[in-house]
């Protein structure tokens, strides 16, 4: 089933939750809505569920406008952020709740509930009450409950945010497995970029009620359409650079091509991922190591450039030995095209030079989230 | 940890326990002693056996129980939809509801009754030629004075509101509602099958507090001239002191019995009620008669 948001607008008093959202989720895909809090992702999801109504715009499911259909007839299973199981019902009764609403017979309900509980890995928990289960188990039951009615679309509203880190990772893998097994169109709201990148087929990054970019996780990471996306997804360094007339950018004493071509000359910020920066201990180097944080396989080294800019560099941990805080070092970039972002308000930077289409708004690129 | 703390000498806990126990038990023990110790005769249960034969006992108790039942229906019927509405769709009105429900605490019941009796007096005079005259007569029917139900409902608002509000705080009403709706329940079914069952404890609490209030209420019943249970106890006290105290002791026991019945009714139907169904101890017993 295809879900299509068409120029959705919604304001809560003075705040615009959605400001012209256009987005499509294709049949059978897991689409993640990612963005900082207040970007409208949850509002969009709740509109699809029927709990909010757009001020203008349409929501189409398989091409049909569902605006007039009340929430309980929308055929959408939903898992909520907070624990939402009915406390007075056992796990099996919770899962069967939707079937009871549809007047499915008791025997059939029991059978289906048992089936779903084993699907989410909790076959022996049928008689437990919500307060007798852990947070992760409760969310699994909630997932089973959402799937029990064979909904056309599965809505996940930050279902993992209340869980601890380990459970979060296993459960998100499980959600992905189930979703692929059942081929159900799924919209997954999250503010956790790692969660979005690791589970979704496509990720829609939202900001201020609008879509910034919707692309596959790899594309989003490698070629972010706007500076906002670049900085929201993963970590980005901003290095001062200068675009020359020949379209190359001068950064860290190197001359590198600009990805997507330079559209302006003058002062820019060069955006580079920490893993794309090279740092070497060098007693004659002008840069200085400020800190090194061990993250297991990689060590994140913070380096201060002579002009005061700090750069985050990910170094494979077994090579990080000489990079202790206080050591002198040199920093360089590999010979590859780089992404540049005009300095906000900087003279001579008429337009942004980001890959793909670029909005002036995106280039203001403050850190968010 | 718990074991460590309990091992350390907390002698004052015992002292506080004993003092509190004395404070509650001595008056009760004294009451009981007073009722069973007939001067010159020694131990006798005649005060208790006398209750059943005393004129008006069954009648007034029945009247008070009926009034309590009606009041509970009215109060819950008014408050549950109001509190749910404030939770779900009009959170801005919450302070208003809170103030309205707290007002009866500020207005002493004597003032309330004064207002009632004034209205009951001039109402029929002004409305003598309209059908409303009959209404005024009907609400004051001594067999079942509706006017008392109205008054008690107002007086029970603060208690019932607190109980319901506390219950609503403990469950996430909005999420339960939305979860039920996404499972295909209409608004009504969501309220009745997902929300209200989880408010059973709060509903029982509210009902019990109301019941306790009505059984013990004296001022309004007396000033408006109805023979409710509390009024009857005071009246009988003037004639037979021992009997009246015996009735008080008995009414305490009756109230406890009702409390237990309500609490068990709550437990039996929902095996999940971890929060004890009735957590607020009632301040029953007509104080006026003690």
Short mmCIF file of N, CA and C in Angstrom, two decimals, chain A residues 46 50-51 70-73 76-78 80 82-89 93 97-103 129 131 145 149, chain B residues 171-172 174-187 189-190 192-195 197-198 200 270-275:
data_model
loop_
_atom_site.label_atom_id
_atom_site.label_comp_id
_atom_site.label_asym_id
_atom_site.label_seq_id
_atom_site.Cartn_x
_atom_site.Cartn_y
_atom_site.Cartn_z
N UNK A 46 0.67 11.15 13.23
CA UNK A 46 -0.62 11.16 13.89
C UNK A 46 -1.74 11.53 12.92
N UNK A 50 -5.00 9.38 12.05
CA UNK A 50 -6.33 9.97 12.23
C UNK A 50 -6.51 10.69 13.56
N UNK A 51 -5.41 10.92 14.29
CA UNK A 51 -5.53 11.61 15.57
C UNK A 51 -5.38 13.12 15.45
N UNK A 70 -12.62 8.27 10.11
CA UNK A 70 -12.21 8.39 11.51
C UNK A 70 -11.10 7.39 11.85
N UNK A 71 -10.38 7.70 12.93
CA UNK A 71 -9.18 6.94 13.29
C UNK A 71 -9.43 5.44 13.37
N UNK A 72 -10.61 5.04 13.92
CA UNK A 72 -10.79 3.61 14.14
C UNK A 72 -11.16 2.83 12.89
N UNK A 73 -11.32 3.54 11.77
CA UNK A 73 -11.60 2.80 10.53
C UNK A 73 -10.46 2.92 9.53
N UNK A 76 -4.88 1.15 10.31
CA UNK A 76 -3.47 1.40 10.54
C UNK A 76 -3.12 0.90 11.93
N UNK A 77 -2.13 0.03 12.02
CA UNK A 77 -1.68 -0.43 13.34
C UNK A 77 -0.63 0.54 13.85
N UNK A 78 -0.72 0.85 15.15
CA UNK A 78 0.21 1.86 15.64
C UNK A 78 0.89 1.39 16.92
N UNK A 80 3.08 3.01 20.08
CA UNK A 80 3.28 4.35 20.63
C UNK A 80 4.61 4.45 21.36
N UNK A 82 5.08 5.94 24.44
CA UNK A 82 4.94 5.53 25.82
C UNK A 82 4.27 4.16 25.83
N UNK A 83 4.42 3.46 26.94
CA UNK A 83 3.81 2.14 27.02
C UNK A 83 2.31 2.30 26.93
N UNK A 84 1.71 1.62 25.98
CA UNK A 84 0.31 1.88 25.71
C UNK A 84 -0.55 0.62 25.84
N UNK A 85 0.01 -0.44 26.39
CA UNK A 85 -0.81 -1.64 26.56
C UNK A 85 -1.91 -1.33 27.57
N UNK A 86 -3.04 -2.02 27.41
CA UNK A 86 -4.13 -1.82 28.35
C UNK A 86 -3.77 -2.55 29.64
N UNK A 87 -3.61 -1.81 30.74
CA UNK A 87 -3.10 -2.43 31.97
C UNK A 87 -4.03 -3.51 32.51
N UNK A 88 -5.32 -3.45 32.18
CA UNK A 88 -6.24 -4.41 32.76
C UNK A 88 -6.35 -5.69 31.96
N UNK A 89 -5.63 -5.77 30.85
CA UNK A 89 -5.72 -6.95 30.02
C UNK A 89 -4.37 -7.66 29.96
N UNK A 93 -4.80 -10.86 25.67
CA UNK A 93 -6.03 -10.06 25.52
C UNK A 93 -5.73 -8.72 24.86
N UNK A 97 -7.33 -7.45 21.35
CA UNK A 97 -8.28 -6.35 21.55
C UNK A 97 -8.91 -5.88 20.23
N UNK A 98 -8.05 -5.67 19.24
CA UNK A 98 -8.54 -5.19 17.96
C UNK A 98 -9.51 -6.17 17.30
N UNK A 99 -9.21 -7.46 17.48
CA UNK A 99 -10.08 -8.47 16.89
C UNK A 99 -11.42 -8.49 17.60
N UNK A 100 -11.36 -8.24 18.93
CA UNK A 100 -12.61 -8.18 19.69
C UNK A 100 -13.46 -7.02 19.19
N UNK A 101 -12.80 -5.89 18.89
CA UNK A 101 -13.54 -4.73 18.37
C UNK A 101 -14.19 -5.08 17.03
N UNK A 102 -13.55 -6.00 16.31
CA UNK A 102 -14.11 -6.39 15.01
C UNK A 102 -15.03 -7.58 15.11
N UNK A 103 -15.34 -7.98 16.35
CA UNK A 103 -16.28 -9.06 16.58
C UNK A 103 -15.82 -10.39 15.99
N UNK A 129 0.47 -9.82 32.64
CA UNK A 129 -0.12 -8.48 32.53
C UNK A 129 1.00 -7.47 32.26
N UNK A 131 2.17 -4.94 33.68
CA UNK A 131 3.10 -4.58 34.75
C UNK A 131 4.03 -5.71 35.12
N UNK A 145 0.08 -6.39 18.90
CA UNK A 145 -1.28 -5.86 18.91
C UNK A 145 -1.55 -5.05 17.64
N UNK A 149 -4.48 -7.07 13.45
CA UNK A 149 -5.62 -6.89 12.55
C UNK A 149 -5.20 -6.87 11.09
N UNK B 171 -2.85 6.62 35.05
CA UNK B 171 -2.86 5.99 33.73
C UNK B 171 -2.77 7.08 32.66
N UNK B 172 -2.19 6.72 31.54
CA UNK B 172 -2.08 7.68 30.46
C UNK B 172 -3.34 7.60 29.61
N UNK B 174 -4.84 9.50 27.48
CA UNK B 174 -4.80 9.84 26.06
C UNK B 174 -4.23 8.68 25.23
N UNK B 175 -3.12 8.13 25.71
CA UNK B 175 -2.51 7.04 24.96
C UNK B 175 -3.41 5.81 24.92
N UNK B 176 -4.05 5.51 26.05
CA UNK B 176 -4.96 4.36 26.07
C UNK B 176 -6.08 4.57 25.04
N UNK B 177 -6.57 5.78 25.03
CA UNK B 177 -7.65 6.13 24.12
C UNK B 177 -7.19 5.95 22.67
N UNK B 178 -6.02 6.48 22.38
CA UNK B 178 -5.54 6.41 21.00
C UNK B 178 -5.18 4.98 20.62
N UNK B 179 -4.62 4.25 21.58
CA UNK B 179 -4.28 2.86 21.29
C UNK B 179 -5.55 2.09 20.95
N UNK B 180 -6.60 2.33 21.74
CA UNK B 180 -7.86 1.62 21.50
C UNK B 180 -8.43 2.02 20.15
N UNK B 181 -8.33 3.30 19.83
CA UNK B 181 -8.90 3.74 18.56
C UNK B 181 -8.13 3.17 17.38
N UNK B 182 -6.81 3.08 17.51
CA UNK B 182 -6.06 2.52 16.39
C UNK B 182 -6.30 1.02 16.29
N UNK B 183 -6.84 0.42 17.36
CA UNK B 183 -7.24 -0.99 17.27
C UNK B 183 -8.66 -1.13 16.75
N UNK B 184 -9.25 -0.05 16.32
CA UNK B 184 -10.56 -0.14 15.70
C UNK B 184 -11.74 0.10 16.63
N UNK B 185 -11.47 0.67 17.82
CA UNK B 185 -12.57 0.96 18.74
C UNK B 185 -13.08 2.37 18.48
N UNK B 186 -14.39 2.51 18.45
CA UNK B 186 -14.95 3.85 18.31
C UNK B 186 -14.69 4.60 19.62
N UNK B 187 -14.97 5.90 19.59
CA UNK B 187 -14.71 6.71 20.78
C UNK B 187 -15.36 6.13 22.04
N UNK B 189 -16.51 3.05 22.62
CA UNK B 189 -15.95 1.75 23.03
C UNK B 189 -14.58 1.95 23.64
N UNK B 190 -13.82 2.90 23.14
CA UNK B 190 -12.50 3.15 23.71
C UNK B 190 -12.63 3.58 25.16
N UNK B 192 -15.20 2.99 27.21
CA UNK B 192 -15.76 1.97 28.09
C UNK B 192 -14.89 0.73 28.20
N UNK B 193 -14.13 0.41 27.16
CA UNK B 193 -13.38 -0.85 27.21
C UNK B 193 -11.89 -0.66 27.46
N UNK B 194 -11.38 0.53 27.25
CA UNK B 194 -9.94 0.70 27.47
C UNK B 194 -9.65 1.65 28.63
N UNK B 195 -10.44 2.70 28.76
CA UNK B 195 -10.12 3.71 29.79
C UNK B 195 -10.79 3.39 31.12
N UNK B 197 -12.12 0.72 32.53
CA UNK B 197 -11.67 -0.44 33.33
C UNK B 197 -10.39 -0.14 34.10
N UNK B 198 -9.57 0.75 33.59
CA UNK B 198 -8.33 1.07 34.28
C UNK B 198 -8.51 2.15 35.33
N UNK B 200 -11.01 1.78 37.47
CA UNK B 200 -11.90 1.14 38.43
C UNK B 200 -11.55 1.55 39.87
N UNK B 270 -10.83 -7.17 38.65
CA UNK B 270 -9.59 -6.89 37.95
C UNK B 270 -8.43 -7.45 38.76
N UNK B 271 -7.88 -8.54 38.24
CA UNK B 271 -6.75 -9.13 38.93
C UNK B 271 -5.54 -8.23 38.88
N UNK B 272 -5.65 -7.17 38.07
CA UNK B 272 -4.47 -6.33 37.84
C UNK B 272 -4.34 -5.19 38.81
N UNK B 273 -5.38 -4.93 39.61
CA UNK B 273 -5.34 -3.70 40.40
C UNK B 273 -4.22 -3.76 41.43
N UNK B 274 -3.05 -3.28 41.00
CA UNK B 274 -1.92 -3.28 41.93
C UNK B 274 -2.12 -2.18 42.94
N UNK B 275 -2.64 -1.06 42.43
CA UNK B 275 -2.92 0.02 43.37
C UNK B 275 -4.13 -0.43 44.15
#
